[in-house]
Coordinates of C-alpha atoms and ligand atoms in Angstrom, one line a residue:
M1 CA 91.3 170.2 114.6
Q2 CA 92.0 173.5 112.8
A3 CA 92.8 176.7 114.7
N4 CA 90.5 178.5 112.2
A5 CA 87.5 176.4 113.1
I6 CA 88.0 177.4 116.7
H7 CA 88.8 181.1 116.0
D8 CA 85.7 181.7 113.9
G9 CA 83.2 183.2 116.3
L10 CA 85.6 183.1 119.3
R11 CA 84.5 185.8 121.7
T12 CA 87.5 186.4 123.9
Q13 CA 89.8 189.4 124.4
R14 CA 93.0 187.5 125.2
L15 CA 92.5 183.7 125.8
G16 CA 93.2 181.7 122.7
R17 CA 94.9 184.6 120.9
P18 CA 96.9 183.1 119.4
L19 CA 95.9 179.5 119.6
L20 CA 98.4 176.9 118.3
V21 CA 97.0 173.5 117.4
Y22 CA 99.2 170.4 117.4
E23 CA 98.5 166.9 116.3
S24 CA 100.5 165.2 119.0
V25 CA 102.8 166.7 121.8
G26 CA 104.3 165.4 125.0
S27 CA 102.4 167.8 127.3
T28 CA 100.7 171.0 126.2
N29 CA 101.8 172.5 129.5
D30 CA 105.4 172.1 128.4
V31 CA 104.6 173.6 125.0
A32 CA 102.9 176.6 126.7
R33 CA 105.8 177.1 129.1
E34 CA 108.3 177.3 126.2
M35 CA 106.0 179.9 124.5
A36 CA 105.9 181.9 127.8
K37 CA 109.8 181.8 127.9
A38 CA 109.8 183.2 124.4
D39 CA 107.6 186.1 125.7
A40 CA 104.3 184.9 124.4
P41 CA 101.5 187.3 125.5
E42 CA 98.9 186.4 128.1
G43 CA 96.2 184.2 126.5
T44 CA 98.5 182.3 124.1
A45 CA 97.2 178.8 124.0
A46 CA 98.4 175.3 122.9
L47 CA 95.9 172.6 122.0
A48 CA 96.8 169.1 121.1
G49 CA 95.0 166.2 119.4
E50 CA 96.8 163.8 121.8
Q51 CA 99.5 164.0 124.4
T52 CA 102.1 161.3 124.8
G53 CA 103.3 162.6 128.2
G54 CA 100.2 164.3 129.7
R55 CA 100.7 165.3 133.4
G56 CA 98.1 165.4 136.2
R57 CA 98.4 166.8 139.6
K58 CA 101.1 165.5 142.0
G59 CA 103.2 164.2 139.2
S60 CA 100.7 161.6 138.1
A61 CA 100.4 160.6 134.4
W62 CA 97.3 162.0 132.6
A63 CA 96.0 159.7 129.8
S64 CA 95.3 161.9 126.8
P65 CA 94.1 159.9 123.8
S66 CA 92.8 161.4 120.7
G67 CA 89.3 162.9 121.0
G68 CA 89.9 164.7 124.3
L69 CA 90.4 168.4 124.9
W70 CA 94.0 168.9 125.9
L71 CA 94.6 172.6 126.3
S72 CA 97.2 174.9 128.0
I73 CA 97.0 178.7 128.3
V74 CA 99.8 181.1 129.2
L75 CA 98.6 183.5 132.0
R76 CA 100.5 186.5 133.4
P77 CA 98.4 187.2 136.5
T78 CA 98.5 190.6 138.1
I79 CA 96.7 189.6 141.2
P80 CA 98.8 189.2 144.4
L81 CA 100.8 186.0 144.6
E82 CA 98.8 184.7 147.6
A83 CA 95.7 184.8 145.4
W84 CA 97.2 182.6 142.7
P85 CA 95.8 179.4 144.1
L86 CA 92.4 180.8 143.2
I87 CA 93.3 180.6 139.5
G88 CA 92.5 176.9 139.5
F89 CA 89.1 177.7 141.0
A90 CA 88.3 180.3 138.4
A91 CA 89.4 177.8 135.7
G92 CA 87.2 175.1 137.2
A93 CA 84.1 177.4 137.3
G94 CA 84.8 178.3 133.7
V95 CA 85.3 174.8 132.4
A96 CA 82.2 173.5 134.3
A97 CA 80.0 176.3 132.8
A98 CA 81.4 175.6 129.3
L99 CA 81.0 171.8 129.5
E100 CA 77.5 172.2 131.0
S101 CA 76.4 174.5 128.2
V102 CA 77.7 172.1 125.5
S103 CA 76.7 168.8 127.0
G104 CA 73.4 169.8 128.6
R105 CA 74.5 167.8 131.7
T106 CA 75.0 169.1 135.2
I107 CA 78.8 169.5 135.9
Q108 CA 80.2 169.6 139.4
L109 CA 83.6 170.4 140.8
K110 CA 85.4 168.2 143.4
W111 CA 88.0 170.1 145.5
P112 CA 90.5 171.2 144.5
N113 CA 89.9 171.0 140.8
D114 CA 88.4 167.8 139.4
V115 CA 85.6 168.2 136.9
I116 CA 82.7 165.9 137.7
L117 CA 80.0 164.4 135.5
E118 CA 77.6 161.9 137.0
S119 CA 79.8 161.5 140.1
R120 CA 82.8 160.6 138.0
K121 CA 85.9 162.5 137.0
V122 CA 85.6 163.8 133.4
G123 CA 88.4 166.3 133.5
G124 CA 91.0 168.0 135.6
I125 CA 93.0 171.3 135.9
L126 CA 96.7 171.6 136.5
V127 CA 98.2 175.1 137.2
E128 CA 102.0 175.2 137.1
S129 CA 103.6 178.5 137.9
A130 CA 107.1 180.1 137.8
A131 CA 108.5 183.6 137.6
G132 CA 105.4 185.7 137.0
V133 CA 103.8 183.1 134.7
A134 CA 101.0 180.6 135.4
I135 CA 100.5 177.8 132.9
L136 CA 96.9 176.7 133.1
G137 CA 96.4 173.2 131.8
I138 CA 92.9 171.9 131.1
G139 CA 92.1 168.3 130.3
I140 CA 88.6 166.9 129.5
N141 CA 87.7 163.4 128.4
V142 CA 85.4 164.4 125.6
N143 CA 85.0 162.2 122.5
V144 CA 87.0 159.4 124.1
E145 CA 85.8 155.8 124.6
L146 CA 86.0 154.7 128.2
D147 CA 88.2 151.7 127.0
A148 CA 90.8 154.2 125.7
L149 CA 91.6 155.1 129.3
P150 CA 93.9 153.0 131.4
E151 CA 92.1 150.5 133.6
D152 CA 93.0 152.1 137.0
V153 CA 91.8 155.5 135.7
R154 CA 88.6 154.1 134.2
R155 CA 87.2 153.0 137.6
G156 CA 86.5 156.6 138.9
A157 CA 86.4 158.3 135.5
T158 CA 84.0 159.0 132.7
T159 CA 84.0 160.6 129.3
V160 CA 81.5 162.9 127.7
L161 CA 81.0 160.3 124.9
A162 CA 80.3 157.5 127.5
S163 CA 77.9 159.6 129.4
L164 CA 76.0 161.2 126.4
G165 CA 76.3 158.3 124.1
R166 CA 77.3 160.7 121.3
T167 CA 80.2 163.0 120.4
V168 CA 80.2 166.7 120.9
D169 CA 81.8 169.3 118.6
L170 CA 85.4 169.9 120.0
S171 CA 85.7 173.3 118.3
V172 CA 82.5 174.5 119.9
L173 CA 83.6 173.2 123.3
T174 CA 87.1 174.7 123.0
R175 CA 85.6 178.1 122.2
A176 CA 83.2 177.8 125.2
V177 CA 86.0 176.8 127.5
L178 CA 88.2 179.8 126.4
E179 CA 85.3 182.2 126.8
Q180 CA 84.1 181.0 130.1
V181 CA 87.6 180.6 131.6
E182 CA 88.4 184.2 130.5
H183 CA 85.2 185.4 132.2
F184 CA 86.0 183.8 135.5
Y185 CA 89.8 184.6 135.3
D186 CA 88.9 188.3 134.7
L187 CA 86.4 188.2 137.5
L188 CA 89.1 187.0 139.9
S189 CA 90.9 190.3 139.8
Q190 CA 87.6 192.3 140.4
D191 CA 85.7 190.1 142.8
S192 CA 87.4 186.8 143.9
K193 CA 84.5 186.1 146.3
A194 CA 82.1 185.9 143.2
V195 CA 84.4 183.3 141.7
L196 CA 84.3 181.2 144.8
R197 CA 80.5 181.6 145.0
A198 CA 80.2 180.2 141.5
W199 CA 82.6 177.4 142.4
R200 CA 80.7 176.5 145.6
R201 CA 77.4 176.2 143.7
R202 CA 79.0 173.3 141.9
S203 CA 80.8 171.7 144.9
F204 CA 80.5 167.9 144.7
L205 CA 81.9 167.3 148.2
S206 CA 79.7 169.7 150.2
G207 CA 77.6 167.7 152.7
R208 CA 79.4 164.5 152.0
S209 CA 81.3 162.3 154.4
V210 CA 85.0 162.4 153.4
Q211 CA 88.5 161.4 154.4
V212 CA 91.7 163.2 153.5
G213 CA 95.2 161.8 153.2
S214 CA 96.4 158.2 153.8
T215 CA 98.7 158.4 156.9
H216 CA 97.3 161.2 159.1
M217 CA 93.8 160.6 158.1
L218 CA 91.3 163.3 158.6
E219 CA 87.6 162.3 158.6
G220 CA 84.5 164.4 158.6
I221 CA 81.8 166.1 156.6
A222 CA 83.0 168.5 153.9
E223 CA 81.2 171.8 154.5
D224 CA 82.5 174.5 152.3
V225 CA 85.5 176.2 150.7
D226 CA 86.8 179.3 152.4
D227 CA 87.9 182.5 150.8
S228 CA 91.5 181.2 150.4
G229 CA 90.3 178.1 148.6
A230 CA 90.8 175.7 151.6
L231 CA 88.3 172.9 152.0
L232 CA 86.6 173.1 155.4
I233 CA 85.8 169.8 157.0
R234 CA 83.7 169.4 160.1
T235 CA 85.5 166.7 162.3
A236 CA 84.8 165.5 165.7
S237 CA 87.2 168.1 167.1
G238 CA 85.8 171.1 165.1
V239 CA 86.1 172.6 161.6
Q240 CA 89.5 172.0 160.0
P241 CA 90.8 173.7 156.9
V242 CA 92.5 171.5 154.4
T243 CA 94.9 173.0 151.8
V244 CA 96.6 169.9 150.4
G245 CA 95.8 166.2 150.1
E246 CA 93.6 163.8 148.2
V247 CA 90.0 163.8 149.3
S248 CA 87.9 160.6 149.0
V249 CA 84.2 160.3 149.6
R250 CA 83.3 157.7 152.3
E251 CA 79.6 157.4 151.4
T252 CA 77.1 159.1 149.2
R253 CA 74.7 161.2 151.3
P254 CA 71.7 163.3 150.1
R255 CA 72.8 166.9 150.4
Ligands
LIG1 C1 94.5 166.4 137.2 O1 93.3 166.3 137.5 O2 95.3 165.7 137.8 C2 94.9 167.5 136.3 C3 94.9 167.0 134.8 C4 95.4 168.1 133.9 C5 95.5 167.6 132.5 C6 95.8 168.6 131.5 S1 95.7 168.1 129.8 C7 96.4 169.6 129.2 C8 97.5 169.9 130.2 N1 98.7 169.2 129.8 C9 99.1 168.3 130.7 O3 100.1 167.6 130.6 N2 98.3 168.3 131.7 C10 97.2 169.3 131.5

């Protein structure tokens, strides 16, 4: 992909300016972190055709074959540090809006920041922060055959290609992601509640029976996300906020 093809018609103030495009890198988050260390301005972005060492949350590997959207953006947030966890929610709302507009399919968000298409994970967001900088990593399985993903990932995952039965224009999608993420990231410093409202409208878990963690298991019905971004679960002993942990759905219920 060419940076020019993405820049032509890009309607952002900061995100993707500049945008550096690589054929293959270890992780775009590492590339963006190095750029940040070299004083890259907010919005500087790294996009790769493939990643050989893509990272997911909790230190997991993130399969990043050619055809996907593997993007990292340097952010220098001015919001209070305690609001930084909401950056992932702003990014999720932006990615979902962008992917929905380009694919024409409903996109949902699974707490904390999985991007969901037809009840399967189609993308994820990884925010890594240090010393005044947040590196926002966005991964979407776009024009990727399901078979190109490792078998253990494939079970709960999908790709835009597998779902639509056709490819989508990666430049158009990248532009839409940069524009929508900028919109919600800017909104975060003006009205964080509006960001969370947009996120909640797409919440995949709300109303579903879930369990959290593997040792001290918490079970209940996922209700909402509070203003700090915690997932609220109604358990037998009341509503419990959850701030960390992997959430799995126990059954599919009508909402
Ligand atoms: C997750 O759901 O676990 C988060 C996945 C984040 C993947 C993206 S791809 C671009 C950026 N570079 C990485 O190494 N990871 C993020």
